Coordinates of C-alpha atoms in Angstrom, one line a residue:
X1 CA 66.8 25.6 11.9
X2 CA 68.6 25.0 8.6
X3 CA 66.6 25.1 5.4
X4 CA 68.3 24.1 2.2
X5 CA 67.5 25.8 -1.2
X6 CA 66.4 22.4 -2.4
X7 CA 63.8 20.0 -1.0
X8 CA 65.5 18.9 2.2
X9 CA 64.9 20.8 5.6
X10 CA 67.2 19.9 8.4
X11 CA 65.4 18.9 11.6
X12 CA 66.6 17.6 15.0
X13 CA 68.8 14.6 15.8
X14 CA 70.0 14.2 12.3
X15 CA 66.5 14.0 10.7
X16 CA 65.9 15.5 7.3
X17 CA 62.4 16.3 6.0
X18 CA 61.0 16.9 2.6
X19 CA 60.1 20.5 1.9
X20 CA 59.4 22.8 -1.1
X21 CA 57.6 20.0 -2.9
X22 CA 54.7 20.3 -5.3
X23 CA 52.4 18.6 -2.8
X24 CA 53.0 21.5 -0.2
X25 CA 53.7 18.9 2.5
X26 CA 54.2 21.4 5.3
X27 CA 50.9 23.1 4.5
X28 CA 49.2 19.7 4.6
X29 CA 50.7 18.6 8.0
X30 CA 49.7 21.9 9.6
X31 CA 46.1 21.4 8.4
X32 CA 46.3 24.6 6.3
X33 CA 45.9 22.8 3.1
X34 CA 42.8 20.6 3.8
X35 CA 39.6 19.1 2.6
X36 CA 36.1 20.6 3.0
X37 CA 33.4 18.4 4.3
X38 CA 32.1 17.9 0.7
X39 CA 35.5 16.9 -0.5
X40 CA 35.9 14.4 2.5
X41 CA 32.4 13.0 1.4
X42 CA 33.7 12.5 -2.1
X43 CA 36.8 10.6 -1.0
X44 CA 34.7 8.4 1.3
X45 CA 32.3 7.7 -1.6
X46 CA 35.2 6.6 -3.9
X47 CA 36.8 4.5 -1.1
X48 CA 33.5 2.9 -0.3
X49 CA 32.9 2.3 -4.0
X50 CA 36.2 0.5 -4.3
X51 CA 35.4 -1.7 -1.3
X52 CA 31.9 -2.6 -2.5
X53 CA 33.3 -3.2 -6.1
X54 CA 35.9 -5.6 -4.8
X55 CA 33.4 -7.3 -2.5
X56 CA 31.2 -7.9 -5.5
X57 CA 34.0 -9.9 -7.1
X58 CA 34.9 -11.8 -4.0
X59 CA 38.0 -9.7 -3.1
X60 CA 39.0 -8.0 0.1
X61 CA 39.9 -4.3 -0.1
X62 CA 42.0 -1.8 1.9
X63 CA 43.0 1.7 1.4
X64 CA 46.4 2.2 3.0
X65 CA 47.7 5.7 3.7
X66 CA 51.4 5.7 4.4
X67 CA 52.0 8.6 6.9
X68 CA 54.4 11.4 6.0
X69 CA 57.6 11.0 7.9
X70 CA 56.8 14.5 9.4
X71 CA 53.7 13.0 11.1
X72 CA 55.5 9.9 12.5
X73 CA 58.5 11.8 13.8
X74 CA 57.1 15.2 14.5
X75 CA 59.2 15.7 17.6
X76 CA 62.3 16.0 15.2
X77 CA 60.8 18.8 13.2
X78 CA 62.1 22.4 13.8
X79 CA 60.2 24.2 16.6
X80 CA 58.2 26.4 14.3
X81 CA 56.2 23.6 12.7
X82 CA 53.3 21.7 14.4
X83 CA 51.5 18.7 13.1
X84 CA 47.7 19.1 13.2
X85 CA 45.4 16.2 14.2
X86 CA 42.8 17.7 11.7
X87 CA 45.1 17.0 8.6
X88 CA 43.6 15.2 5.6
X89 CA 44.7 11.7 6.4
X90 CA 43.0 11.9 9.9
X91 CA 39.8 13.0 8.3
X92 CA 39.8 10.1 5.8
X93 CA 40.7 7.7 8.6
X94 CA 37.6 8.8 10.5
X95 CA 35.4 8.9 7.4
X96 CA 35.9 5.4 6.2
X97 CA 36.4 2.1 8.0
X98 CA 38.3 0.8 5.0
X99 CA 41.2 3.2 5.5
X100 CA 44.4 2.2 7.4
X101 CA 46.5 5.1 8.6
X102 CA 49.3 3.6 10.8
X103 CA 51.0 6.7 12.2
X104 CA 50.8 5.6 15.8
X105 CA 51.9 2.1 15.1
X106 CA 54.9 3.4 13.3
X107 CA 55.7 6.1 15.9
X108 CA 55.6 3.6 18.8
X109 CA 57.7 0.8 17.4
X110 CA 61.1 0.3 19.1
X111 CA 63.2 0.8 16.1
X112 CA 63.2 3.8 13.7
X113 CA 60.6 3.0 11.0
X114 CA 61.8 5.7 8.6
X115 CA 65.2 6.7 7.3
X116 CA 66.8 9.8 8.8
X117 CA 68.1 11.0 5.4
X118 CA 65.3 9.7 3.1
X119 CA 61.6 10.4 2.7
X120 CA 60.6 6.7 2.8
X121 CA 59.8 4.2 5.5
X122 CA 62.4 1.5 6.1
X123 CA 61.9 -2.2 5.4
X124 CA 61.3 -2.5 9.1
X125 CA 58.6 0.1 9.1
X126 CA 57.1 -1.4 6.0
X127 CA 57.0 -4.9 7.6
X128 CA 55.5 -3.5 10.9
X129 CA 52.5 -2.3 9.0
X130 CA 52.2 -5.3 6.6
X131 CA 52.3 -7.6 9.6
X132 CA 49.2 -5.7 10.8
X133 CA 47.6 -5.9 7.4
X134 CA 48.2 -9.7 7.3
X135 CA 46.4 -10.1 10.6
X136 CA 43.6 -7.8 9.6
X137 CA 43.0 -9.5 6.2
X138 CA 43.9 -13.0 7.5
X139 CA 46.8 -13.5 5.0
X140 CA 48.2 -16.5 6.9
X141 CA 51.8 -15.4 7.2
X142 CA 54.0 -12.7 8.7
X143 CA 57.6 -11.5 8.5
X144 CA 60.2 -11.9 11.2
X145 CA 60.9 -8.3 12.0
X146 CA 63.3 -9.2 14.8
X147 CA 66.0 -10.1 12.3
X148 CA 67.6 -6.9 11.4
X149 CA 71.0 -5.4 10.4
X150 CA 72.4 -1.8 10.3
X151 CA 73.4 -0.2 7.0
X152 CA 74.9 3.2 6.1
X153 CA 72.8 5.2 3.5
X154 CA 72.6 8.6 1.9
X155 CA 68.9 8.6 0.8
X156 CA 66.8 10.9 -1.4
X157 CA 67.2 13.8 1.1
X158 CA 70.7 13.3 2.1
X159 CA 71.8 13.6 -1.6
X160 CA 70.1 17.0 -1.7
X161 CA 72.5 18.7 0.6
X162 CA 76.1 19.7 0.0
X163 CA 78.0 17.9 1.3
X164 CA 75.8 14.9 1.3
X165 CA 74.6 13.6 4.6
X166 CA 74.5 9.9 5.5
X167 CA 72.7 8.0 8.3
X168 CA 72.6 4.6 9.9
X169 CA 69.5 2.7 9.3
X170 CA 68.0 -0.6 10.6
X171 CA 66.8 -2.9 7.8
X172 CA 65.4 -6.4 7.7
X173 CA 67.9 -9.2 7.4
X174 CA 65.8 -12.0 6.1
X175 CA 65.4 -13.9 2.8
X176 CA 62.1 -14.4 1.0
X177 CA 60.9 -17.1 -1.3
X178 CA 59.5 -14.8 -4.0
X179 CA 60.7 -13.9 -7.4
X180 CA 59.8 -11.2 -9.9
X181 CA 58.7 -13.0 -13.0
X182 CA 57.9 -10.0 -15.3
X183 CA 58.0 -6.2 -15.4
X184 CA 57.3 -3.7 -18.0
X185 CA 60.7 -1.9 -17.9
X186 CA 59.4 1.4 -17.1
X187 CA 60.2 3.5 -14.0
X188 CA 58.2 5.1 -11.2
X189 CA 54.7 6.0 -12.3
X190 CA 53.5 3.4 -14.7
X191 CA 55.8 0.6 -13.5
X192 CA 54.2 -2.7 -13.4
X193 CA 55.7 -6.0 -12.0
X194 CA 54.6 -9.5 -11.3
X195 CA 55.8 -11.7 -8.3
X196 CA 55.4 -15.3 -7.4
X197 CA 56.0 -17.1 -4.2
X198 CA 57.0 -20.7 -3.7
X199 CA 54.3 -20.9 -1.1
X200 CA 51.3 -21.4 -3.4
X201 CA 48.8 -21.7 -0.6
X202 CA 48.8 -17.9 0.2
X203 CA 46.3 -15.5 -1.3
X204 CA 46.7 -13.6 -4.5
X205 CA 46.8 -9.8 -4.7
X206 CA 46.9 -6.6 -6.7
X207 CA 48.5 -3.5 -5.1
X208 CA 48.1 -0.1 -6.7
X209 CA 50.7 2.0 -5.0
X210 CA 53.8 4.2 -5.2
X211 CA 57.5 4.1 -4.3
X212 CA 56.6 3.1 -0.6
X213 CA 55.5 -0.3 -2.0
X214 CA 58.0 -0.5 -5.0
X215 CA 61.0 0.1 -2.7
X216 CA 60.1 -3.0 -0.5
X217 CA 58.3 -5.2 -3.0
X218 CA 60.5 -8.2 -2.3
X219 CA 59.2 -8.2 1.3
X220 CA 55.6 -7.4 0.5
X221 CA 55.4 -10.0 -2.1
X222 CA 56.2 -12.6 0.6
X223 CA 52.7 -12.2 1.9
X224 CA 51.1 -13.5 -1.2
X225 CA 51.4 -16.6 -3.6
X226 CA 51.2 -14.1 -6.5
X227 CA 51.3 -10.3 -6.5
X228 CA 50.7 -7.8 -9.2
X229 CA 52.1 -4.4 -8.6
X230 CA 51.0 -1.3 -10.5
X231 CA 52.5 2.1 -9.7
X232 CA 49.4 4.1 -10.0
X233 CA 46.6 5.5 -7.7
X234 CA 43.7 4.5 -10.0
X235 CA 41.2 1.7 -9.6
X236 CA 40.6 -0.2 -12.8
X237 CA 37.8 -2.6 -12.0
X238 CA 38.0 -4.3 -15.4
X239 CA 41.7 -5.4 -14.6
X240 CA 40.7 -6.6 -11.1
X241 CA 37.9 -8.7 -12.7
X242 CA 40.4 -10.1 -15.3
X243 CA 43.1 -11.1 -12.7
X244 CA 40.5 -12.2 -10.0
X245 CA 42.7 -11.6 -6.9
X246 CA 41.7 -12.4 -3.3
X247 CA 43.1 -9.0 -2.1
X248 CA 43.2 -5.5 -3.6
X249 CA 45.2 -2.8 -1.9
X250 CA 45.5 0.9 -2.7
X251 CA 48.6 2.4 -1.2
X252 CA 49.4 6.0 -1.2
X253 CA 51.7 8.2 0.8
X254 CA 49.9 10.8 2.8
X255 CA 51.2 13.9 0.9
X256 CA 49.7 12.5 -2.4
X257 CA 46.2 12.9 -1.2
X258 CA 44.6 16.0 -2.8
X259 CA 41.3 17.7 -3.3
X260 CA 40.7 15.8 -6.6
X261 CA 39.6 12.3 -6.1
X262 CA 41.3 9.8 -8.5
X263 CA 38.2 8.4 -10.2
X264 CA 39.6 7.5 -13.6
X265 CA 39.1 3.8 -14.1
X266 CA 41.4 3.2 -17.2
X267 CA 44.9 2.7 -15.7
X268 CA 46.4 1.6 -19.0
X269 CA 45.3 4.7 -20.9
X270 CA 46.8 6.8 -18.2
X271 CA 50.1 4.9 -18.6
X272 CA 49.9 5.5 -22.3
X273 CA 49.4 9.2 -21.6
X274 CA 52.6 9.2 -19.3
X275 CA 54.6 7.7 -22.2
X276 CA 53.3 10.3 -24.6
X277 CA 54.1 13.1 -22.2
X278 CA 57.7 12.1 -22.4
X279 CA 57.9 11.0 -18.8
X280 CA 60.4 8.2 -19.6
X281 CA 64.0 8.4 -20.6
X282 CA 65.5 6.5 -23.5
X283 CA 66.8 3.7 -21.3
X284 CA 63.4 2.9 -19.9
X285 CA 61.8 3.2 -23.3
X286 CA 64.3 0.7 -24.7
X287 CA 63.6 -1.6 -21.7
X288 CA 59.9 -1.5 -22.5
X289 CA 60.4 -2.2 -26.2
X290 CA 62.4 -5.4 -25.3
X291 CA 59.5 -6.7 -23.0
X292 CA 57.2 -9.4 -24.3
X293 CA 53.5 -8.7 -24.0
X294 CA 51.9 -9.8 -20.8
X295 CA 48.2 -10.6 -20.2
X296 CA 48.0 -7.8 -17.7
X297 CA 47.9 -5.4 -20.6
X298 CA 45.1 -5.0 -23.2
X299 CA 46.7 -5.9 -26.5
X300 CA 45.6 -2.7 -28.3
X301 CA 47.1 -0.5 -25.5
X302 CA 50.3 -2.5 -25.4
X303 CA 50.7 -2.1 -29.2
X304 CA 49.9 1.6 -29.1
X305 CA 52.5 2.0 -26.3
X306 CA 55.1 0.4 -28.4
X307 CA 54.3 2.8 -31.3
X308 CA 54.4 5.8 -28.9
X309 CA 57.8 4.5 -27.4
X310 CA 59.2 4.3 -31.0
X311 CA 58.1 7.8 -31.7
X312 CA 59.6 9.0 -28.4
X313 CA 63.0 7.4 -29.1
X314 CA 63.0 9.0 -32.6
X315 CA 62.2 12.4 -30.9
X316 CA 64.9 12.0 -28.3
X317 CA 67.4 11.2 -31.2
X318 CA 66.2 14.4 -33.0
X319 CA 66.5 16.4 -29.8
X320 CA 70.2 15.4 -29.4
X321 CA 71.1 15.8 -33.0
X322 CA 69.5 19.2 -33.5
X323 CA 70.5 20.9 -30.3
X324 CA 66.7 21.2 -29.4
X325 CA 67.3 19.9 -25.9
X326 CA 69.8 22.7 -25.1
X327 CA 67.4 25.3 -26.6
X328 CA 64.4 24.0 -24.6
X329 CA 66.5 23.9 -21.4
X330 CA 67.5 27.5 -21.9
X331 CA 63.9 28.6 -22.3
X332 CA 62.6 26.6 -19.4
X333 CA 60.0 28.6 -17.4
X334 CA 59.7 31.3 -20.1
X335 CA 57.2 31.9 -22.8
X336 CA 56.4 29.2 -25.3
X337 CA 59.0 28.6 -28.0
X338 CA 58.7 28.4 -31.8
X339 CA 59.4 24.8 -32.7
X340 CA 58.1 24.7 -36.2
X341 CA 61.4 23.8 -37.8
X342 CA 61.5 20.7 -35.7
X343 CA 58.1 19.4 -36.6
X344 CA 57.5 16.7 -39.3
X345 CA 55.3 13.7 -39.9
X346 CA 57.0 11.6 -37.2
X347 CA 57.0 14.4 -34.5
X348 CA 55.3 13.2 -31.2
X349 CA 51.9 14.8 -30.5
X350 CA 53.4 16.7 -27.5
X351 CA 55.6 18.7 -29.9
X352 CA 52.5 19.8 -31.9
X353 CA 51.0 20.8 -28.5
X354 CA 54.0 22.9 -27.5
X355 CA 53.9 24.6 -31.0
X356 CA 50.1 25.2 -30.5
X357 CA 50.9 27.0 -27.2
X358 CA 53.4 29.1 -29.0
X359 CA 50.9 30.2 -31.8
X360 CA 48.3 31.0 -29.0
X361 CA 50.9 33.1 -27.3
X362 CA 51.6 35.1 -30.4
X363 CA 47.9 35.4 -31.4
X364 CA 48.2 33.2 -34.6
X365 CA 44.7 31.5 -34.3
X366 CA 44.9 29.8 -37.7
X367 CA 48.1 28.0 -37.0
X368 CA 47.1 27.3 -33.4
X369 CA 44.1 25.4 -34.4
X370 CA 46.0 23.4 -37.0
X371 CA 48.6 22.4 -34.5
X372 CA 46.2 21.4 -31.8
X373 CA 44.2 19.4 -34.4
X374 CA 47.3 17.6 -35.4
X375 CA 48.1 16.8 -31.7
X376 CA 44.6 15.5 -31.1
X377 CA 44.6 13.4 -34.3
X378 CA 48.0 11.9 -33.6
X379 CA 47.2 11.1 -30.0
X380 CA 43.4 11.0 -29.4
X381 CA 43.9 9.2 -26.1
X382 CA 44.9 12.5 -24.3
X383 CA 42.0 14.5 -22.9
X384 CA 44.0 17.7 -22.7
X385 CA 44.5 17.8 -26.4
X386 CA 40.9 17.0 -27.2
X387 CA 39.7 19.6 -24.7
X388 CA 42.1 22.3 -26.1
X389 CA 41.0 21.4 -29.7
X390 CA 37.3 21.9 -28.6
X391 CA 38.1 25.3 -27.1
X392 CA 39.7 26.4 -30.4
X393 CA 36.7 25.1 -32.4
X394 CA 34.5 27.0 -30.0
X395 CA 36.4 30.3 -30.7
X396 CA 35.8 29.8 -34.4
X397 CA 32.1 29.4 -33.8
X398 CA 32.1 25.8 -34.8
X399 CA 30.0 24.7 -31.9
X400 CA 28.8 21.4 -33.1
X401 CA 32.4 20.2 -33.9
X402 CA 33.5 21.5 -30.5
X403 CA 30.8 19.5 -28.8
X404 CA 31.8 16.4 -30.5
X405 CA 35.3 16.9 -29.3
X406 CA 34.1 17.4 -25.7
X407 CA 32.0 14.2 -25.9
X408 CA 35.3 12.5 -26.8
X409 CA 37.1 14.1 -23.9
X410 CA 34.3 13.0 -21.5
X411 CA 34.6 9.4 -22.8
X412 CA 38.3 9.6 -21.9
X413 CA 37.9 11.2 -18.5
X414 CA 34.2 10.9 -17.5
X415 CA 35.0 12.1 -13.9
X416 CA 36.3 15.5 -15.0
X417 CA 33.4 17.9 -13.9
X418 CA 34.7 20.8 -15.8
X419 CA 34.5 18.8 -19.1
X420 CA 30.8 18.1 -18.5
X421 CA 30.1 21.9 -17.6
X422 CA 31.9 23.0 -20.7
X423 CA 29.9 20.6 -22.9
X424 CA 26.7 22.0 -21.3
X425 CA 27.8 25.5 -22.1
X426 CA 28.5 24.6 -25.8
X427 CA 25.0 23.2 -26.2
X428 CA 23.5 26.4 -24.5
X429 CA 25.6 28.6 -26.8
X430 CA 24.2 26.8 -29.9
X431 CA 20.6 27.0 -28.5
X432 CA 20.3 23.2 -27.9
X433 CA 18.7 23.5 -24.5
X434 CA 17.4 19.9 -24.4
X435 CA 20.9 18.5 -25.3
X436 CA 22.3 20.7 -22.5
X437 CA 19.8 19.2 -20.0
X438 CA 20.7 15.7 -21.2
X439 CA 24.4 16.5 -20.7
X440 CA 23.6 17.8 -17.3
X441 CA 21.7 14.5 -16.5
X442 CA 24.9 12.5 -17.4
X443 CA 27.0 14.7 -15.2
X444 CA 24.5 14.5 -12.3
X445 CA 24.7 10.6 -12.5
X446 CA 28.4 10.9 -11.8
X447 CA 28.3 13.8 -9.5
X448 CA 25.1 13.4 -7.3
X449 CA 25.8 16.7 -5.3
X450 CA 25.7 18.7 -8.5
X451 CA 23.0 21.4 -8.3
X452 CA 20.9 21.9 -11.4
X453 CA 21.6 25.3 -13.1
X454 CA 18.1 26.5 -13.3
X455 CA 19.5 30.1 -13.9
X456 CA 21.2 28.7 -17.1
X457 CA 18.0 27.1 -18.4
X458 CA 16.0 30.3 -17.6
X459 CA 18.4 32.6 -19.5
X460 CA 18.8 30.2 -22.4
X461 CA 14.9 29.9 -22.8
X462 CA 14.7 33.7 -22.7
X463 CA 17.4 34.1 -25.4
X464 CA 15.3 31.9 -27.8
X465 CA 12.0 33.6 -26.7
X466 CA 10.5 30.6 -24.9
X467 CA 8.9 32.7 -22.1
X468 CA 6.7 29.9 -20.7
X469 CA 9.7 27.7 -20.0
X470 CA 11.7 30.6 -18.8
X471 CA 9.1 31.4 -16.2
X472 CA 9.1 27.8 -15.0
X473 CA 12.9 27.8 -14.6
X474 CA 12.6 31.2 -13.0
X475 CA 10.4 29.8 -10.1
X476 CA 12.8 26.8 -9.6
X477 CA 15.8 29.2 -9.6
X478 CA 14.1 31.3 -6.8
X479 CA 13.6 28.3 -4.6
X480 CA 17.3 27.2 -5.2
X481 CA 18.8 30.3 -3.6
X482 CA 21.0 31.5 -6.4
X483 CA 23.4 34.3 -5.7
X484 CA 22.3 38.0 -6.1
X485 CA 24.3 38.6 -9.2
X486 CA 22.7 35.8 -11.0
X487 CA 19.3 37.0 -10.1
X488 CA 20.2 40.5 -11.5
X489 CA 21.3 38.9 -14.9
X490 CA 18.0 37.1 -15.1
X491 CA 16.1 40.2 -14.1
X492 CA 17.8 42.2 -16.8
X493 CA 16.9 39.6 -19.5
X494 CA 13.2 39.5 -18.3
X495 CA 13.3 43.3 -18.5
X496 CA 14.6 43.2 -22.1
X497 CA 11.6 41.0 -22.9
X498 CA 9.2 43.4 -21.2
X499 CA 8.3 40.9 -18.6
X500 CA 8.5 43.4 -15.7
X501 CA 6.7 41.1 -13.3
X502 CA 9.4 38.4 -13.2
X503 CA 12.2 41.0 -13.7
X504 CA 11.0 42.8 -10.5
X505 CA 10.7 39.5 -8.7
X506 CA 14.3 38.6 -9.3
X507 CA 15.6 42.1 -8.5
X508 CA 13.7 42.1 -5.3
X509 CA 15.2 38.7 -4.4
X510 CA 18.7 40.1 -5.1
X511 CA 18.0 43.0 -2.9
X512 CA 16.6 40.7 -0.1
X513 CA 19.8 38.7 -0.1
X514 CA 22.1 41.7 -0.4
X515 CA 20.0 44.8 0.9
X516 CA 22.7 47.5 0.4
X517 CA 23.7 46.4 -3.1
X518 CA 23.6 49.5 -5.3
X519 CA 23.5 47.6 -8.6
X520 CA 20.4 45.7 -7.4
X521 CA 18.7 49.0 -6.4
X522 CA 19.6 50.5 -9.8
X523 CA 18.2 47.6 -11.8
X524 CA 14.9 47.7 -9.7
X525 CA 14.5 51.5 -10.4
X526 CA 15.1 50.9 -14.0
X527 CA 12.4 48.1 -14.1
X528 CA 9.9 50.4 -12.4
X529 CA 10.8 53.3 -14.7
X530 CA 10.4 51.2 -17.8
X531 CA 7.2 49.7 -16.7
X532 CA 5.7 53.1 -16.0
X533 CA 6.9 54.5 -19.4
X534 CA 5.5 51.5 -21.2
X535 CA 2.2 51.8 -19.3
X536 CA 1.9 55.5 -20.2
X537 CA 2.7 54.7 -23.9
X538 CA 0.0 52.0 -23.9
X539 CA -2.5 54.5 -22.4
X540 CA -1.8 57.1 -25.1
X541 CA -2.1 54.6 -27.8
X542 CA -5.5 53.4 -26.5
X543 CA -6.6 57.1 -26.2

């Protein structure tokens, strides 16, 4: 076995495989990195939602998982790695009838369906699967995959080795009648293109996908009279309604499936955030600036992206002229840098955010809150900035302002459970228990499996002296089977309010669930002791 220091692992028979990647592909294929039953249920719920939403507007829907090359050609992996049949894609395939995971189809085809020296499937592999999709969705056409040619290529894995490795690949050798009529000039994530076909009798489609679609879009577009391609894994129902396609496909490569379900519905805001993060080079920003507005974009977002692109180009010019690029590269992976001398009125919000991280690192709270406030004000579309600003306001005791910021963050990213939980905690810290309960109700509507935090309600009522409400929540908490430590926290609070009956009840529950727990035994002894001393004192007072 040969393992490079980069992202290419050498297998058998000239095959190279992706490794050392952010998605932990080898841990995924082995089943080590996996989904819990609850996480599978959440994925199923999202895929079913997409199917039902498309059906409600008269469109067909399919969730296509393109297999990892490792899983299609596992016989060419080195001997120490085995592909598990319990991996994530198999679980989702079994969970939802709307998932297509064509690993067996690609494995069994006569020709190689993936490149030896690249992570992607070939045009032949792509067409094998898309002919199957065409039959499944009755698209009314198919590609002639018998017409092929041989090509020599390096690939995105072959170029990671020194010397580079090449391979012979089999590609389609056919012409299509499609043409790209517009694209937004960007690259990779956030790229959007529109394709039309001379055959106007075919169905219209939107594909939300990645490079496995983008690389062979000229062949995939041949299945449709009009095709919109968006390089994203999101599901913007408003865009689907606007374009009214006959077919909607979500395509994702297997290794991109993670524990977090992509439930954000605002695809264009996410693209705006990518631009603000500095994900695009000057060349692609210039290309975007030269593009005319297309109806696929909401006008206000398109104009905002143009403004952000201008700021990014200005920033990149500053970086080159000032030597900031060299400085940042030299500090890569180290502690945050002091960038204050580079910040001015035209600085992108991400520069303010970097400076905020620096001030946080050195403990300068006043300047930290100023920089994160500037970042959030300049770019209020980015939830991370708004959330960070809320946390700084929280530290300063400005709980109402912090809650306002978190409400804004939730509007930007409603499916982020941590945002909802933090808003609840802010309301509880400020004594607004009813507001906290309303915030929980909003979260519960989005996350039906979310368990109500009766222990938090109980402790909050105790903190404001509402004993009756605390007792009600105490009973609900005991039925809910909270963990022993939480019961001890509640027991201590009841003890502090001289409600020894309920304090003892929670201490006993903690002991019942963890009999040998020394802390629970100590709390129980303390409750009994205080109760006895209080009883003696009352007796003496009466006497």
